[in-house]
């Protein structure tokens, strides 16, 4: 089968590898779509991975085509999304179902083979979230991972109906967060420094602020009648957005730290003081929550996709087959294209 394998920084190539054969509880997924995450780009060009070679891609969906002798044969033919974290199952976090905090985890698409391939071997049925609507496309199901990250940010921030949430970053995660807000009756305001992203979000009906052109705090003050934001979701990891987030939050508000920090992210002295003066709460977000109790965010996301309540397909702006995936990566990295969500789609090959 074909797979896009990372052999080292700047060494990302298409290869022919042996198609996996599932054993025991393993199941074999025919990959239909896999999104390019914002974290995939630095893996290829700057950071690398902990193991080589490895097939990248952790935002994916597909159809079960084979199972091991201990797995349920009725799974064959089912389509769904993939939960990519492979927890150890033994550490303190795993014992309480906090798999995203596992001390010894693997991850499909970074520490073990993932979805930029024709097939992917899943450790068990546990990683597969089946769709119950044949009309839900594979690309929509591949968007379940970023959509669940967005949902998790809202839940960790305890943002509720009637609140005003300011979201820094109008990329796919930001827009998905705003769409969850719409479903939950939360007023969402998107902020970005990129005119194309601002326009893209505005075209989809969202209130947006261009923070390099507009006075961000003043605009939010107007939009909230002076109240400011109940919660701010900081999705960029930049110093500018983090400091704006502090300024835009009302006293006793909450700031959800969602974006991976940049190399030089700092908090200004005045803003640090404002955290204390306003008694703001800061909460970190890492991935999402995948356990039945009290609430499986992945299952809920797929349910909302199946019920057509959460829209994701319109955010996919660029597609590629495996043969041209490296070029798409290069175009994104060297800023030859401006994307919302880019995706490997098997439909292009077939």
mmCIF file of C-alpha atoms in Angstrom:
data_model
loop_
_atom_site.group_PDB
_atom_site.id
_atom_site.type_symbol
_atom_site.label_atom_id
_atom_site.label_comp_id
_atom_site.label_asym_id
_atom_site.label_seq_id
_atom_site.Cartn_x
_atom_site.Cartn_y
_atom_site.Cartn_z
ATOM 1 C CA UNK A 1 0.000 0.000 0.000
ATOM 2 C CA UNK A 2 1.006 3.666 -0.311
ATOM 3 C CA UNK A 3 1.854 5.737 2.754
ATOM 4 C CA UNK A 4 3.369 9.165 3.432
ATOM 5 C CA UNK A 5 6.264 8.498 5.805
ATOM 6 C CA UNK A 6 8.414 10.918 7.753
ATOM 7 C CA UNK A 7 12.043 9.742 7.908
ATOM 8 C CA UNK A 8 13.420 12.925 9.460
ATOM 9 C CA UNK A 9 12.978 16.682 9.370
ATOM 10 C CA UNK A 10 12.387 17.753 5.748
ATOM 11 C CA UNK A 11 12.330 14.066 4.718
ATOM 12 C CA UNK A 12 8.644 13.351 4.090
ATOM 13 C CA UNK A 13 8.034 10.922 1.243
ATOM 14 C CA UNK A 14 5.541 8.628 -0.408
ATOM 15 C CA UNK A 15 6.473 4.953 -0.092
ATOM 16 C CA UNK A 16 5.168 1.504 -0.848
ATOM 17 C CA UNK A 17 4.884 -0.435 2.410
ATOM 18 C CA UNK A 18 3.364 -3.739 3.407
ATOM 19 C CA UNK A 19 -0.365 -3.595 4.033
ATOM 20 C CA UNK A 20 -1.012 -4.464 7.711
ATOM 21 C CA UNK A 21 -2.803 -7.655 8.688
ATOM 22 C CA UNK A 22 -4.902 -7.300 11.867
ATOM 23 C CA UNK A 23 -4.298 -9.754 14.705
ATOM 24 C CA UNK A 24 -6.048 -10.271 18.018
ATOM 25 C CA UNK A 25 -8.211 -7.233 18.797
ATOM 26 C CA UNK A 26 -6.745 -5.126 15.977
ATOM 27 C CA UNK A 27 -8.911 -3.742 13.187
ATOM 28 C CA UNK A 28 -7.848 -2.558 9.737
ATOM 29 C CA UNK A 29 -9.224 0.744 8.501
ATOM 30 C CA UNK A 30 -9.330 1.701 4.842
ATOM 31 C CA UNK A 31 -8.532 5.395 5.172
ATOM 32 C CA UNK A 32 -10.888 7.633 3.231
ATOM 33 C CA UNK A 33 -9.869 11.090 4.464
ATOM 34 C CA UNK A 34 -7.240 12.591 6.742
ATOM 35 C CA UNK A 35 -6.893 16.259 7.657
ATOM 36 C CA UNK A 36 -3.626 18.169 7.797
ATOM 37 C CA UNK A 37 -3.378 19.482 11.354
ATOM 38 C CA UNK A 38 -1.540 22.678 12.200
ATOM 39 C CA UNK A 39 0.821 20.494 14.243
ATOM 40 C CA UNK A 40 1.720 18.323 11.230
ATOM 41 C CA UNK A 41 3.535 21.155 9.446
ATOM 42 C CA UNK A 42 6.152 21.782 12.185
ATOM 43 C CA UNK A 43 6.627 18.017 12.553
ATOM 44 C CA UNK A 44 7.756 17.826 8.938
ATOM 45 C CA UNK A 45 9.822 21.004 8.763
ATOM 46 C CA UNK A 46 11.093 21.776 12.287
ATOM 47 C CA UNK A 47 10.311 19.444 15.161
ATOM 48 C CA UNK A 48 10.309 15.936 13.742
ATOM 49 C CA UNK A 49 8.885 13.007 15.714
ATOM 50 C CA UNK A 50 10.142 10.661 18.412
ATOM 51 C CA UNK A 51 10.269 7.649 16.071
ATOM 52 C CA UNK A 52 11.267 7.193 12.423
ATOM 53 C CA UNK A 53 10.003 6.313 9.973
ATOM 54 C CA UNK A 54 6.369 6.996 10.798
ATOM 55 C CA UNK A 55 3.217 7.585 8.779
ATOM 56 C CA UNK A 56 1.788 10.952 9.797
ATOM 57 C CA UNK A 57 -1.875 11.992 10.069
ATOM 58 C CA UNK A 58 -4.096 11.854 13.159
ATOM 59 C CA UNK A 59 -7.346 13.482 11.917
ATOM 60 C CA UNK A 60 -8.840 10.633 9.922
ATOM 61 C CA UNK A 61 -11.813 8.470 9.118
ATOM 62 C CA UNK A 62 -12.574 5.450 6.996
ATOM 63 C CA UNK A 63 -14.146 2.016 6.656
ATOM 64 C CA UNK A 64 -13.307 -1.162 8.571
ATOM 65 C CA UNK A 65 -12.245 -3.793 6.026
ATOM 66 C CA UNK A 66 -10.688 -6.536 8.201
ATOM 67 C CA UNK A 67 -10.458 -7.521 11.875
ATOM 68 C CA UNK A 68 -8.274 -9.776 14.017
ATOM 69 C CA UNK A 69 -9.469 -13.091 15.399
ATOM 70 C CA UNK A 70 -10.486 -11.520 18.741
ATOM 71 C CA UNK A 71 -12.345 -8.559 17.229
ATOM 72 C CA UNK A 72 -16.020 -8.329 16.273
ATOM 73 C CA UNK A 73 -16.438 -9.370 12.607
ATOM 74 C CA UNK A 74 -19.645 -7.313 12.429
ATOM 75 C CA UNK A 75 -17.413 -4.224 12.362
ATOM 76 C CA UNK A 76 -16.462 -4.939 8.759
ATOM 77 C CA UNK A 77 -18.151 -2.434 6.460
ATOM 78 C CA UNK A 78 -18.791 0.174 9.164
ATOM 79 C CA UNK A 79 -17.537 3.727 8.676
ATOM 80 C CA UNK A 80 -16.466 6.178 11.320
ATOM 81 C CA UNK A 81 -13.899 8.463 12.894
ATOM 82 C CA UNK A 82 -10.705 7.453 14.693
ATOM 83 C CA UNK A 83 -9.594 8.415 18.203
ATOM 84 C CA UNK A 84 -5.809 8.628 17.717
ATOM 85 C CA UNK A 85 -4.468 8.519 21.286
ATOM 86 C CA UNK A 86 -3.082 5.119 22.325
ATOM 87 C CA UNK A 87 -2.914 5.270 26.145
ATOM 88 C CA UNK A 88 -0.854 2.903 28.270
ATOM 89 C CA UNK A 89 -3.890 1.968 30.358
ATOM 90 C CA UNK A 90 -1.811 1.667 33.536
ATOM 91 C CA UNK A 91 -0.756 5.144 34.722
ATOM 92 C CA UNK A 92 -2.753 7.218 37.217
ATOM 93 C CA UNK A 93 -4.376 9.289 34.445
ATOM 94 C CA UNK A 94 -5.506 6.223 32.522
ATOM 95 C CA UNK A 95 -6.977 4.643 35.657
ATOM 96 C CA UNK A 96 -9.410 7.549 35.955
ATOM 97 C CA UNK A 97 -10.135 7.770 32.218
ATOM 98 C CA UNK A 98 -8.048 10.890 31.536
ATOM 99 C CA UNK A 99 -6.400 9.346 28.499
ATOM 100 C CA UNK A 100 -5.173 12.638 27.037
ATOM 101 C CA UNK A 101 -2.957 12.989 30.135
ATOM 102 C CA UNK A 102 -1.485 9.471 29.850
ATOM 103 C CA UNK A 103 2.145 9.427 31.010
ATOM 104 C CA UNK A 104 3.281 6.849 28.445
ATOM 105 C CA UNK A 105 1.000 7.344 25.456
ATOM 106 C CA UNK A 106 1.486 6.706 21.768
ATOM 107 C CA UNK A 107 -0.411 8.592 19.098
ATOM 108 C CA UNK A 108 -1.548 7.393 15.709
ATOM 109 C CA UNK A 109 0.084 9.751 13.241
ATOM 110 C CA UNK A 110 3.094 10.874 15.286
ATOM 111 C CA UNK A 111 4.430 8.082 17.508
ATOM 112 C CA UNK A 112 2.942 5.226 15.515
ATOM 113 C CA UNK A 113 1.528 4.991 11.992
ATOM 114 C CA UNK A 114 -1.486 7.152 11.199
ATOM 115 C CA UNK A 115 -3.867 8.208 8.477
ATOM 116 C CA UNK A 116 -1.812 9.538 5.538
ATOM 117 C CA UNK A 117 -1.948 6.080 3.981
ATOM 118 C CA UNK A 118 -4.313 3.804 2.134
ATOM 119 C CA UNK A 119 -4.833 1.695 5.274
ATOM 120 C CA UNK A 120 -4.196 2.101 8.999
ATOM 121 C CA UNK A 121 -4.072 -0.564 11.699
ATOM 122 C CA UNK A 122 -6.031 0.403 14.811
ATOM 123 C CA UNK A 123 -5.135 -1.307 18.113
ATOM 124 C CA UNK A 124 -8.771 -2.175 18.813
ATOM 125 C CA UNK A 125 -12.421 -1.274 18.314
ATOM 126 C CA UNK A 126 -12.024 1.172 21.211
ATOM 127 C CA UNK A 127 -10.383 3.681 18.843
ATOM 128 C CA UNK A 128 -13.263 3.611 16.345
ATOM 129 C CA UNK A 129 -16.323 5.852 16.637
ATOM 130 C CA UNK A 130 -18.894 4.553 14.144
ATOM 131 C CA UNK A 131 -21.161 6.839 12.194
ATOM 132 C CA UNK A 132 -24.869 6.034 12.195
ATOM 133 C CA UNK A 133 -25.731 8.133 9.148
ATOM 134 C CA UNK A 134 -24.636 6.964 5.708
ATOM 135 C CA UNK A 135 -25.028 10.536 4.470
ATOM 136 C CA UNK A 136 -22.210 11.779 6.718
ATOM 137 C CA UNK A 137 -19.203 12.035 4.431
ATOM 138 C CA UNK A 138 -15.773 10.655 5.261
ATOM 139 C CA UNK A 139 -14.333 14.164 5.097
ATOM 140 C CA UNK A 140 -16.847 15.338 7.683
ATOM 141 C CA UNK A 141 -15.914 12.415 9.923
ATOM 142 C CA UNK A 142 -12.224 13.270 9.507
ATOM 143 C CA UNK A 143 -13.102 16.689 10.946
ATOM 144 C CA UNK A 144 -14.286 15.037 14.179
ATOM 145 C CA UNK A 145 -10.852 15.405 15.822
ATOM 146 C CA UNK A 146 -10.506 19.208 15.483
ATOM 147 C CA UNK A 147 -14.227 19.617 16.187
ATOM 148 C CA UNK A 148 -13.850 17.693 19.435
ATOM 149 C CA UNK A 149 -10.843 19.802 20.431
ATOM 150 C CA UNK A 150 -13.066 22.867 19.966
ATOM 151 C CA UNK A 151 -15.864 21.306 22.021
ATOM 152 C CA UNK A 152 -13.420 20.422 24.793
ATOM 153 C CA UNK A 153 -12.226 24.037 25.033
ATOM 154 C CA UNK A 154 -15.793 25.208 25.646
ATOM 155 C CA UNK A 155 -16.422 22.523 28.251
ATOM 156 C CA UNK A 156 -13.146 23.133 30.103
ATOM 157 C CA UNK A 157 -13.970 26.837 30.160
ATOM 158 C CA UNK A 158 -17.418 26.040 31.572
ATOM 159 C CA UNK A 159 -18.860 28.439 28.995
ATOM 160 C CA UNK A 160 -22.639 28.308 28.972
ATOM 161 C CA UNK A 161 -25.644 29.636 27.109
ATOM 162 C CA UNK A 162 -25.996 33.393 27.452
ATOM 163 C CA UNK A 163 -22.250 33.949 27.886
ATOM 164 C CA UNK A 164 -20.086 35.939 25.503
ATOM 165 C CA UNK A 165 -16.956 34.120 24.322
ATOM 166 C CA UNK A 166 -14.141 35.824 22.432
ATOM 167 C CA UNK A 167 -12.108 33.414 20.313
ATOM 168 C CA UNK A 168 -8.614 34.396 19.192
ATOM 169 C CA UNK A 169 -7.775 32.634 15.937
ATOM 170 C CA UNK A 170 -10.241 32.337 13.057
ATOM 171 C CA UNK A 171 -8.798 29.173 11.541
ATOM 172 C CA UNK A 172 -10.644 25.837 11.501
ATOM 173 C CA UNK A 173 -10.478 25.321 15.278
ATOM 174 C CA UNK A 174 -11.683 28.868 15.907
ATOM 175 C CA UNK A 175 -14.591 28.584 13.495
ATOM 176 C CA UNK A 176 -15.540 25.158 14.849
ATOM 177 C CA UNK A 177 -15.484 26.600 18.371
ATOM 178 C CA UNK A 178 -17.763 29.402 17.215
ATOM 179 C CA UNK A 179 -20.126 26.868 15.651
ATOM 180 C CA UNK A 180 -20.371 24.954 18.919
ATOM 181 C CA UNK A 181 -21.108 28.299 20.578
ATOM 182 C CA UNK A 182 -23.986 28.836 18.167
ATOM 183 C CA UNK A 183 -25.426 25.432 19.067
ATOM 184 C CA UNK A 184 -25.168 26.174 22.789
ATOM 185 C CA UNK A 185 -26.576 29.716 22.725
ATOM 186 C CA UNK A 186 -23.222 31.409 23.386
ATOM 187 C CA UNK A 187 -22.386 34.710 21.690
ATOM 188 C CA UNK A 188 -19.116 34.173 19.804
ATOM 189 C CA UNK A 189 -16.713 36.867 18.604
ATOM 190 C CA UNK A 190 -13.802 35.773 16.405
ATOM 191 C CA UNK A 191 -10.527 37.741 16.335
ATOM 192 C CA UNK A 192 -7.652 37.365 13.870
ATOM 193 C CA UNK A 193 -4.826 39.348 12.252
ATOM 194 C CA UNK A 194 -5.239 37.772 8.792
ATOM 195 C CA UNK A 195 -7.697 39.573 6.508
ATOM 196 C CA UNK A 196 -8.497 36.399 4.545
ATOM 197 C CA UNK A 197 -9.358 34.513 7.731
ATOM 198 C CA UNK A 198 -11.435 37.411 9.010
ATOM 199 C CA UNK A 199 -13.328 37.574 5.713
ATOM 200 C CA UNK A 200 -13.750 33.790 5.581
ATOM 201 C CA UNK A 201 -15.296 33.689 9.051
ATOM 202 C CA UNK A 202 -17.451 36.730 8.337
ATOM 203 C CA UNK A 203 -18.784 35.094 5.173
ATOM 204 C CA UNK A 204 -19.976 32.257 7.400
ATOM 205 C CA UNK A 205 -22.025 34.616 9.497
ATOM 206 C CA UNK A 206 -19.720 35.271 12.437
ATOM 207 C CA UNK A 207 -18.947 38.538 14.200
ATOM 208 C CA UNK A 208 -15.257 39.157 13.534
ATOM 209 C CA UNK A 209 -12.564 41.632 14.550
ATOM 210 C CA UNK A 210 -9.351 42.341 12.638
ATOM 211 C CA UNK A 211 -7.068 43.112 15.569
ATOM 212 C CA UNK A 212 -4.389 44.840 13.471
ATOM 213 C CA UNK A 213 -6.933 47.276 12.067
ATOM 214 C CA UNK A 214 -9.520 47.566 14.838
ATOM 215 C CA UNK A 215 -8.997 48.366 18.502
ATOM 216 C CA UNK A 216 -9.782 44.897 19.825
ATOM 217 C CA UNK A 217 -10.695 45.871 23.384
ATOM 218 C CA UNK A 218 -12.820 48.795 22.259
ATOM 219 C CA UNK A 219 -14.728 46.677 19.716
ATOM 220 C CA UNK A 220 -15.462 44.019 22.320
ATOM 221 C CA UNK A 221 -16.552 46.705 24.765
ATOM 222 C CA UNK A 222 -19.051 47.949 22.160
ATOM 223 C CA UNK A 223 -20.287 44.456 21.294
ATOM 224 C CA UNK A 224 -20.870 43.592 24.953
ATOM 225 C CA UNK A 225 -22.277 46.965 26.055
ATOM 226 C CA UNK A 226 -19.243 47.512 28.244
ATOM 227 C CA UNK A 227 -19.407 44.156 30.012
ATOM 228 C CA UNK A 228 -16.452 42.551 28.159
ATOM 229 C CA UNK A 229 -16.118 38.793 27.669
ATOM 230 C CA UNK A 230 -17.262 36.133 30.107
ATOM 231 C CA UNK A 231 -14.636 33.834 28.618
ATOM 232 C CA UNK A 232 -11.799 34.075 26.143
ATOM 233 C CA UNK A 233 -10.473 31.123 24.177
ATOM 234 C CA UNK A 234 -6.896 31.860 23.116
ATOM 235 C CA UNK A 235 -6.197 29.649 20.115
ATOM 236 C CA UNK A 236 -3.017 31.120 18.613
ATOM 237 C CA UNK A 237 -0.343 30.786 21.287
ATOM 238 C CA UNK A 238 1.037 34.250 20.467
ATOM 239 C CA UNK A 239 2.019 36.987 22.899
ATOM 240 C CA UNK A 240 -0.252 39.528 21.240
ATOM 241 C CA UNK A 241 -3.366 37.369 21.448
ATOM 242 C CA UNK A 242 -2.644 36.259 25.004
ATOM 243 C CA UNK A 243 -2.264 39.838 26.211
ATOM 244 C CA UNK A 244 -5.384 40.930 24.330
ATOM 245 C CA UNK A 245 -7.241 37.997 25.910
ATOM 246 C CA UNK A 246 -6.398 39.233 29.390
ATOM 247 C CA UNK A 247 -7.514 42.762 28.545
ATOM 248 C CA UNK A 248 -10.803 41.587 26.978
ATOM 249 C CA UNK A 249 -11.944 39.441 29.895
ATOM 250 C CA UNK A 250 -14.205 40.907 32.568
ATOM 251 C CA UNK A 251 -13.398 40.457 36.273
ATOM 252 C CA UNK A 252 -13.652 36.845 37.479
ATOM 253 C CA UNK A 253 -13.727 35.707 33.862
ATOM 254 C CA UNK A 254 -11.891 32.722 32.446
ATOM 255 C CA UNK A 255 -9.174 32.392 29.820
ATOM 256 C CA UNK A 256 -8.900 29.034 28.049
ATOM 257 C CA UNK A 257 -5.386 28.402 26.766
ATOM 258 C CA UNK A 258 -5.936 26.329 23.639
ATOM 259 C CA UNK A 259 -3.191 27.374 21.207
ATOM 260 C CA UNK A 260 0.293 25.853 21.384
ATOM 261 C CA UNK A 261 2.690 28.580 22.587
ATOM 262 C CA UNK A 262 5.147 30.158 20.182
ATOM 263 C CA UNK A 263 8.844 30.222 21.009
ATOM 264 C CA UNK A 264 8.680 33.751 22.436
ATOM 265 C CA UNK A 265 5.217 33.905 24.006
ATOM 266 C CA UNK A 266 5.275 36.295 26.968
ATOM 267 C CA UNK A 267 2.794 38.131 29.192
ATOM 268 C CA UNK A 268 3.343 41.866 29.596
ATOM 269 C CA UNK A 269 3.870 43.183 33.109
ATOM 270 C CA UNK A 270 0.650 45.221 33.076
ATOM 271 C CA UNK A 271 -1.318 42.245 31.819
ATOM 272 C CA UNK A 272 0.171 40.002 34.501
ATOM 273 C CA UNK A 273 -1.021 42.516 37.070
ATOM 274 C CA UNK A 274 -4.439 42.547 35.400
ATOM 275 C CA UNK A 275 -4.765 38.790 35.884
ATOM 276 C CA UNK A 276 -4.385 39.387 39.599
ATOM 277 C CA UNK A 277 -6.532 42.510 39.760
ATOM 278 C CA UNK A 278 -9.380 40.898 37.809
ATOM 279 C CA UNK A 279 -8.921 37.560 39.605
ATOM 280 C CA UNK A 280 -9.004 35.791 36.265
ATOM 281 C CA UNK A 281 -8.955 32.020 35.987
ATOM 282 C CA UNK A 282 -6.601 30.410 33.470
ATOM 283 C CA UNK A 283 -7.236 26.858 32.305
ATOM 284 C CA UNK A 284 -5.154 24.768 29.957
ATOM 285 C CA UNK A 285 -6.627 22.513 27.284
ATOM 286 C CA UNK A 286 -4.973 19.400 25.903
ATOM 287 C CA UNK A 287 -6.806 17.531 23.145
ATOM 288 C CA UNK A 288 -10.183 16.275 24.359
ATOM 289 C CA UNK A 289 -12.023 13.841 26.623
ATOM 290 C CA UNK A 290 -12.654 10.243 25.532
ATOM 291 C CA UNK A 291 -14.490 8.345 28.214
ATOM 292 C CA UNK A 292 -18.088 7.300 28.638
ATOM 293 C CA UNK A 293 -18.435 8.971 32.034
ATOM 294 C CA UNK A 294 -19.324 11.688 32.520
ATOM 295 C CA UNK A 295 -19.476 12.600 28.820
ATOM 296 C CA UNK A 296 -17.680 11.239 25.739
ATOM 297 C CA UNK A 297 -16.932 14.295 23.620
ATOM 298 C CA UNK A 298 -16.017 12.227 20.558
ATOM 299 C CA UNK A 299 -19.264 10.285 20.500
ATOM 300 C CA UNK A 300 -21.208 13.533 20.894
ATOM 301 C CA UNK A 301 -19.302 15.186 18.043
ATOM 302 C CA UNK A 302 -19.960 12.298 15.663
ATOM 303 C CA UNK A 303 -23.618 12.341 16.757
ATOM 304 C CA UNK A 304 -23.871 16.060 15.925
ATOM 305 C CA UNK A 305 -22.242 15.416 12.541
ATOM 306 C CA UNK A 306 -24.668 12.559 11.866
ATOM 307 C CA UNK A 307 -27.639 14.721 12.836
ATOM 308 C CA UNK A 308 -26.373 17.501 10.519
ATOM 309 C CA UNK A 309 -26.314 19.959 13.413
ATOM 310 C CA UNK A 310 -22.580 20.631 13.210
ATOM 311 C CA UNK A 311 -21.342 21.758 9.816
ATOM 312 C CA UNK A 312 -17.709 21.096 8.862
ATOM 313 C CA UNK A 313 -17.502 20.328 5.134
ATOM 314 C CA UNK A 314 -17.437 23.973 4.043
ATOM 315 C CA UNK A 315 -14.213 24.532 5.993
ATOM 316 C CA UNK A 316 -12.251 22.182 3.714
ATOM 317 C CA UNK A 317 -10.580 24.459 1.187
ATOM 318 C CA UNK A 318 -7.804 22.228 -0.207
ATOM 319 C CA UNK A 319 -7.638 18.518 -1.057
ATOM 320 C CA UNK A 320 -4.928 16.186 -2.293
ATOM 321 C CA UNK A 321 -4.302 12.555 -3.086
ATOM 322 C CA UNK A 322 -1.265 10.810 -1.587
ATOM 323 C CA UNK A 323 0.799 11.377 -4.743
ATOM 324 C CA UNK A 324 0.575 15.156 -4.356
ATOM 325 C CA UNK A 325 0.380 15.444 -0.567
ATOM 326 C CA UNK A 326 4.015 16.522 -0.113
ATOM 327 C CA UNK A 327 3.445 19.383 -2.558
ATOM 328 C CA UNK A 328 0.410 20.506 -0.569
ATOM 329 C CA UNK A 329 2.496 20.413 2.622
ATOM 330 C CA UNK A 330 5.181 22.498 0.901
ATOM 331 C CA UNK A 331 2.630 24.986 -0.418
ATOM 332 C CA UNK A 332 1.209 25.445 3.072
ATOM 333 C CA UNK A 333 4.622 25.758 4.724
ATOM 334 C CA UNK A 334 6.014 28.198 2.172
ATOM 335 C CA UNK A 335 2.717 30.161 2.228
ATOM 336 C CA UNK A 336 1.952 29.613 -1.443
ATOM 337 C CA UNK A 337 -1.660 28.866 -0.477
ATOM 338 C CA UNK A 338 -3.953 30.119 2.270
ATOM 339 C CA UNK A 339 -6.029 27.319 3.711
ATOM 340 C CA UNK A 340 -8.766 26.838 6.245
ATOM 341 C CA UNK A 341 -8.588 23.029 6.388
ATOM 342 C CA UNK A 342 -6.542 20.938 3.941
ATOM 343 C CA UNK A 343 -7.138 17.226 3.600
ATOM 344 C CA UNK A 344 -5.949 13.997 2.027
ATOM 345 C CA UNK A 345 -8.970 12.557 0.264
ATOM 346 C CA UNK A 346 -9.028 9.041 -1.147
ATOM 347 C CA UNK A 347 -11.879 10.018 -3.457
ATOM 348 C CA UNK A 348 -9.409 11.982 -5.567
ATOM 349 C CA UNK A 349 -7.352 8.823 -6.152
ATOM 350 C CA UNK A 350 -10.350 6.673 -6.967
#
